[in-house]
Tab-separated table of C-alpha atoms in Angstrom:
chain	number	residue	atom	x	y	z
A	696	MET	CA	-22.156	-0.877	6.342
A	697	GLU	CA	-20.722	2.619	6.332
A	698	VAL	CA	-17.019	2.897	5.480
A	699	GLN	CA	-15.174	5.478	7.551
A	700	GLU	CA	-12.577	7.727	5.918
A	701	MET	CA	-9.041	7.370	7.288
A	702	LYS	CA	-6.187	9.824	6.705
A	703	ILE	CA	-2.866	8.413	5.535
A	704	SER	CA	0.256	10.521	5.337
A	705	SER	CA	4.008	10.055	5.141
A	706	GLN	CA	6.793	12.154	6.575
A	707	ALA	CA	8.768	11.188	3.424
A	708	PHE	CA	6.552	12.958	0.858
A	709	GLU	CA	3.409	15.072	0.564
A	710	HIS	CA	0.153	13.672	-0.856
A	711	GLU	CA	0.506	13.998	-4.663
A	712	GLY	CA	4.154	15.021	-4.197
A	713	ALA	CA	7.350	13.439	-5.484
A	714	MET	CA	8.593	10.358	-3.650
A	715	PRO	CA	12.286	10.465	-2.675
A	716	ALA	CA	14.530	8.080	-4.654
A	717	LYS	CA	15.257	6.153	-1.428
A	718	TYR	CA	11.875	4.373	-1.806
A	719	THR	CA	12.487	3.423	-5.452
A	720	CYS	CA	14.662	1.145	-7.589
A	721	ASP	CA	17.081	4.084	-7.825
A	722	GLY	CA	17.607	4.026	-4.055
A	723	ASN	CA	17.374	1.548	-1.182
A	724	GLU	CA	13.932	0.336	-2.307
A	725	VAL	CA	12.591	0.459	1.253
A	726	SER	CA	8.917	1.077	1.928
A	727	PRO	CA	8.067	4.634	3.012
A	728	PRO	CA	6.888	5.363	6.553
A	729	LEU	CA	3.109	5.688	6.763
A	730	HIS	CA	1.054	7.496	9.407
A	731	ILE	CA	-2.612	6.594	9.865
A	732	GLU	CA	-5.320	8.671	11.544
A	733	GLY	CA	-8.964	7.824	12.121
A	734	ILE	CA	-8.760	4.044	12.473
A	735	PRO	CA	-12.405	3.074	13.097
A	736	GLN	CA	-13.661	1.512	16.306
A	737	GLY	CA	-13.881	-2.262	15.850
A	738	THR	CA	-10.874	-2.549	13.539
A	739	ILE	CA	-9.230	-5.965	13.933
A	740	THR	CA	-6.539	-5.593	11.254
A	741	LEU	CA	-5.395	-3.329	8.448
A	742	ALA	CA	-4.616	-4.238	4.839
A	743	LEU	CA	-2.529	-2.256	2.354
A	744	ILE	CA	-2.431	-2.291	-1.435
A	745	ALA	CA	0.183	-0.120	-3.176
A	746	GLU	CA	-0.093	0.164	-6.944
A	747	ASP	CA	1.075	2.022	-10.036
A	748	PRO	CA	-1.929	2.549	-12.353
A	749	ASP	CA	0.338	4.142	-14.997
A	750	ALA	CA	2.404	1.010	-15.699
A	751	PRO	CA	2.659	0.122	-19.429
A	752	LYS	CA	0.778	-3.193	-19.078
A	753	GLY	CA	-1.874	-1.892	-16.680
A	754	ILE	CA	-1.945	-1.707	-12.884
A	755	PHE	CA	1.297	-2.935	-11.285
A	756	ASP	CA	1.062	-4.059	-7.654
A	757	HIS	CA	3.987	-2.762	-5.600
A	758	TRP	CA	2.944	-4.019	-2.168
A	759	LEU	CA	0.153	-6.225	-0.812
A	760	VAL	CA	0.046	-6.653	2.968
A	761	TRP	CA	-2.688	-7.821	5.328
A	762	ASN	CA	-3.201	-8.675	9.019
A	763	ILE	CA	-1.341	-5.492	9.978
A	764	ASP	CA	-1.926	-4.533	13.612
A	765	PRO	CA	-4.218	-1.460	13.765
A	766	VAL	CA	-1.456	0.978	14.764
A	767	SER	CA	-1.044	4.596	13.755
A	768	ASP	CA	2.444	4.143	12.273
A	769	ILE	CA	3.973	1.683	9.824
A	770	GLU	CA	7.690	2.295	9.991
A	771	GLU	CA	10.002	2.864	7.057
A	772	GLY	CA	11.202	-0.443	5.651
A	773	GLY	CA	8.802	-2.240	7.993
A	774	ARG	CA	7.384	-5.685	7.248
A	775	PRO	CA	3.991	-5.470	8.898
A	776	GLY	CA	1.562	-8.327	8.503
A	777	ILE	CA	1.579	-10.955	5.754
A	778	SER	CA	2.783	-10.067	2.241
A	779	GLY	CA	1.079	-11.069	-0.970
A	780	LYS	CA	2.614	-11.415	-4.405
A	781	ASN	CA	3.570	-8.093	-6.010
A	782	GLY	CA	3.721	-7.377	-9.739
A	783	ALA	CA	7.303	-8.679	-9.873
A	784	GLY	CA	6.089	-12.066	-8.623
A	785	LYS	CA	7.765	-11.669	-5.206
A	786	THR	CA	6.464	-10.894	-1.726
A	787	GLY	CA	7.216	-7.663	0.113
A	788	TYR	CA	7.636	-4.089	-1.083
A	789	HIS	CA	8.702	-3.429	-4.678
A	790	GLY	CA	9.965	0.131	-5.096
A	791	ALA	CA	8.763	2.559	-7.744
A	792	CYS	CA	10.656	2.065	-11.010
A	793	PRO	CA	8.766	3.688	-13.892
A	794	PRO	CA	10.158	2.813	-17.335
A	795	ASN	CA	9.292	6.283	-18.664
A	796	GLY	CA	7.698	9.538	-17.554
A	797	THR	CA	6.142	10.332	-14.209
A	798	HIS	CA	4.060	7.593	-12.617
A	799	ARG	CA	1.592	7.800	-9.722
A	800	TYR	CA	1.912	5.422	-6.755
A	801	PHE	CA	-1.199	4.905	-4.646
A	802	PHE	CA	-1.073	3.464	-1.130
A	803	TYR	CA	-4.592	2.247	-0.283
A	804	LEU	CA	-5.206	1.329	3.334
A	805	PHE	CA	-8.205	-0.642	4.557
A	806	ALA	CA	-9.472	-1.127	8.126
A	807	LEU	CA	-11.070	-4.565	8.475
A	808	ASP	CA	-13.408	-6.063	11.063
A	809	THR	CA	-11.698	-9.473	10.727
A	810	ASP	CA	-8.378	-11.227	10.213
A	811	ILE	CA	-7.632	-12.316	6.652
A	812	ASP	CA	-7.031	-16.048	6.353
A	813	LEU	CA	-4.648	-16.128	3.386
A	814	PRO	CA	-1.134	-17.557	3.081
A	815	GLU	CA	1.902	-15.419	2.242
A	816	GLY	CA	2.178	-14.938	-1.510
A	817	ALA	CA	-1.587	-14.790	-2.139
A	818	SER	CA	-2.726	-12.694	-5.101
A	819	ARG	CA	-4.354	-9.281	-5.111
A	820	GLN	CA	-7.614	-10.853	-6.296
A	821	GLU	CA	-7.570	-13.307	-3.373
A	822	LEU	CA	-6.945	-10.429	-0.960
A	823	GLN	CA	-9.739	-8.309	-2.444
A	824	ASP	CA	-12.130	-11.274	-2.312
A	825	ALA	CA	-11.221	-11.951	1.341
A	826	MET	CA	-11.764	-8.272	2.285
A	827	GLN	CA	-15.208	-8.152	0.645
A	828	GLY	CA	-17.831	-7.174	3.224
A	829	HIS	CA	-15.244	-6.527	5.954
A	830	ILE	CA	-13.976	-3.015	5.077
A	831	ILE	CA	-14.986	-0.553	7.803
A	832	GLY	CA	-12.495	2.188	6.971
A	833	GLN	CA	-10.281	3.247	4.114
A	834	GLY	CA	-7.922	5.963	2.990
A	835	SER	CA	-5.227	6.611	0.432
A	836	LEU	CA	-1.973	8.444	-0.160
A	837	MET	CA	-0.474	9.115	-3.588
A	838	GLY	CA	3.114	9.915	-4.468
A	839	THR	CA	4.747	10.405	-7.852
A	840	TYR	CA	8.118	9.354	-9.230
A	841	GLN	CA	10.069	9.953	-12.412
A	842	ARG	CA	13.491	8.450	-13.061
A	843	ASN	CA	16.281	10.772	-14.169
Protein backbone atom coordinates (compact mmCIF):
# COMPACT_ATOMS: atom_id res chain seq x y z
CA MET A 1 0.00 0.00 0.00
CA GLU A 2 1.38 3.38 -0.97
CA VAL A 3 1.56 5.97 1.82
CA GLN A 4 0.64 9.47 0.70
CA GLU A 5 2.62 12.46 1.97
CA MET A 6 0.62 14.98 4.00
CA LYS A 7 1.75 18.52 4.85
CA ILE A 8 1.49 19.62 8.47
CA SER A 9 2.07 23.19 9.53
CA SER A 10 1.33 25.45 12.48
CA GLN A 11 0.56 29.14 12.58
CA ALA A 12 2.47 29.17 15.91
CA PHE A 13 5.92 28.27 14.54
CA GLU A 14 7.74 27.45 11.31
CA HIS A 15 8.92 23.91 10.49
CA GLU A 16 12.30 23.54 12.27
CA GLY A 17 11.70 26.89 14.00
CA ALA A 18 11.48 27.76 17.69
CA MET A 19 8.23 26.93 19.46
CA PRO A 20 6.76 29.80 21.51
CA ALA A 21 6.94 29.31 25.30
CA LYS A 22 3.12 29.21 25.43
CA TYR A 23 3.23 25.55 24.26
CA THR A 24 5.83 24.53 26.87
CA CYS A 25 6.21 24.03 30.62
CA ASP A 26 7.34 27.67 30.75
CA GLY A 27 3.96 28.82 29.44
CA ASN A 28 0.36 27.60 29.38
CA GLU A 29 1.40 24.13 28.19
CA VAL A 30 -1.37 24.06 25.58
CA SER A 31 -0.99 22.06 22.39
CA PRO A 32 -0.11 24.13 19.31
CA PRO A 33 -2.61 24.58 16.48
CA LEU A 34 -1.95 22.21 13.59
CA HIS A 35 -3.01 22.59 9.95
CA ILE A 36 -3.15 19.51 7.72
CA GLU A 37 -3.13 19.40 3.92
CA GLY A 38 -3.36 16.41 1.61
CA ILE A 39 -5.47 14.05 3.72
CA PRO A 40 -5.79 10.98 1.47
CA GLN A 41 -9.06 9.75 0.03
CA GLY A 42 -10.39 6.92 2.21
CA THR A 43 -9.08 8.32 5.49
CA ILE A 44 -11.32 7.23 8.38
CA THR A 45 -9.33 8.77 11.24
CA LEU A 46 -6.05 10.50 12.02
CA ALA A 47 -3.50 9.63 14.71
CA LEU A 48 -0.81 11.89 16.16
CA ILE A 49 2.43 11.10 17.95
CA ALA A 50 4.47 14.03 19.33
CA GLU A 51 7.91 13.20 20.68
CA ASP A 52 11.24 14.60 21.84
CA PRO A 53 14.04 12.35 20.51
CA ASP A 54 16.65 14.44 22.37
CA ALA A 55 15.42 13.60 25.88
CA PRO A 56 18.18 12.35 28.25
CA LYS A 57 16.67 8.85 28.65
CA GLY A 58 15.70 8.42 25.00
CA ILE A 59 12.51 9.33 23.13
CA PHE A 60 9.96 11.10 25.35
CA ASP A 61 6.34 10.97 24.18
CA HIS A 62 4.63 14.35 24.54
CA TRP A 63 1.27 13.52 22.98
CA LEU A 64 -0.42 10.36 21.68
CA VAL A 65 -3.87 10.83 20.14
CA TRP A 66 -5.95 8.64 17.84
CA ASN A 67 -9.45 8.51 16.29
CA ILE A 68 -9.13 12.19 15.35
CA ASP A 69 -11.72 13.23 12.77
CA PRO A 70 -9.99 13.76 9.38
CA VAL A 71 -10.23 17.57 9.47
CA SER A 72 -7.74 20.10 8.17
CA ASP A 73 -7.31 21.90 11.51
CA ILE A 74 -6.63 20.76 15.06
CA GLU A 75 -7.17 23.80 17.21
CA GLU A 76 -4.79 25.16 19.81
CA GLY A 77 -5.34 23.44 23.14
CA GLY A 78 -7.76 21.05 21.44
CA ARG A 79 -8.47 17.55 22.73
CA PRO A 80 -9.17 15.69 19.52
CA GLY A 81 -9.72 11.96 19.63
CA ILE A 82 -8.57 9.58 22.36
CA SER A 83 -5.34 10.25 24.28
CA GLY A 84 -2.72 7.68 25.12
CA LYS A 85 -0.19 7.76 27.93
CA ASN A 86 2.57 10.34 27.44
CA GLY A 87 6.10 10.11 28.83
CA ALA A 88 4.95 11.70 32.10
CA GLY A 89 2.51 8.81 32.60
CA LYS A 90 -0.57 11.01 31.99
CA THR A 91 -2.98 11.39 29.08
CA GLY A 92 -3.19 14.52 26.95
CA TYR A 93 -0.57 16.99 25.77
CA HIS A 94 2.65 17.39 27.76
CA GLY A 95 4.45 20.60 26.82
CA ALA A 96 8.09 20.84 25.82
CA CYS A 97 10.34 21.11 28.88
CA PRO A 98 13.94 20.26 27.96
CA PRO A 99 16.25 19.88 30.97
CA ASN A 100 19.18 21.35 29.02
CA GLY A 101 20.03 22.69 25.58
CA THR A 102 17.80 22.88 22.55
CA HIS A 103 15.52 19.91 21.93
CA ARG A 104 13.57 18.97 18.80
CA TYR A 105 9.84 18.22 19.02
CA PHE A 106 8.35 16.16 16.20
CA PHE A 107 4.61 16.04 15.51
CA TYR A 108 3.96 12.94 13.38
CA LEU A 109 0.51 12.68 11.84
CA PHE A 110 -0.92 9.51 10.32
CA ALA A 111 -4.00 9.08 8.11
CA LEU A 112 -5.61 5.70 8.78
CA ASP A 113 -8.12 3.61 6.84
CA THR A 114 -9.74 2.41 10.09
CA ASP A 115 -10.72 3.42 13.61
CA ILE A 116 -8.29 2.42 16.35
CA ASP A 117 -9.89 0.23 19.00
CA LEU A 118 -7.80 1.19 22.04
CA PRO A 119 -8.85 2.60 25.41
CA GLU A 120 -7.68 5.99 26.69
CA GLY A 121 -4.26 5.69 28.30
CA ALA A 122 -2.96 3.02 25.90
CA SER A 123 0.79 3.00 25.27
CA ARG A 124 2.70 4.19 22.22
CA GLN A 125 3.59 0.58 21.39
CA GLU A 126 -0.10 -0.42 21.48
CA LEU A 127 -0.95 2.51 19.20
CA GLN A 128 1.84 1.68 16.75
CA ASP A 129 0.78 -1.98 16.70
CA ALA A 130 -2.87 -1.01 16.06
CA MET A 131 -1.86 1.33 13.19
CA GLN A 132 0.25 -1.36 11.48
CA GLY A 133 -1.04 -1.95 7.95
CA HIS A 134 -3.58 0.89 8.14
CA ILE A 135 -1.41 3.98 7.43
CA ILE A 136 -2.43 5.55 4.12
CA GLY A 137 -0.89 8.97 4.67
CA GLN A 138 1.67 10.61 6.90
CA GLY A 139 3.47 13.86 7.51
CA SER A 140 5.49 15.63 10.16
CA LEU A 141 6.26 19.02 11.65
CA MET A 142 9.26 19.77 13.86
CA GLY A 143 9.74 22.62 16.28
CA THR A 144 12.59 23.36 18.67
CA TYR A 145 12.67 24.69 22.21
CA GLN A 146 15.34 25.76 24.66
CA ARG A 147 14.57 26.99 28.17
CA ASN A 148 16.10 30.27 29.29
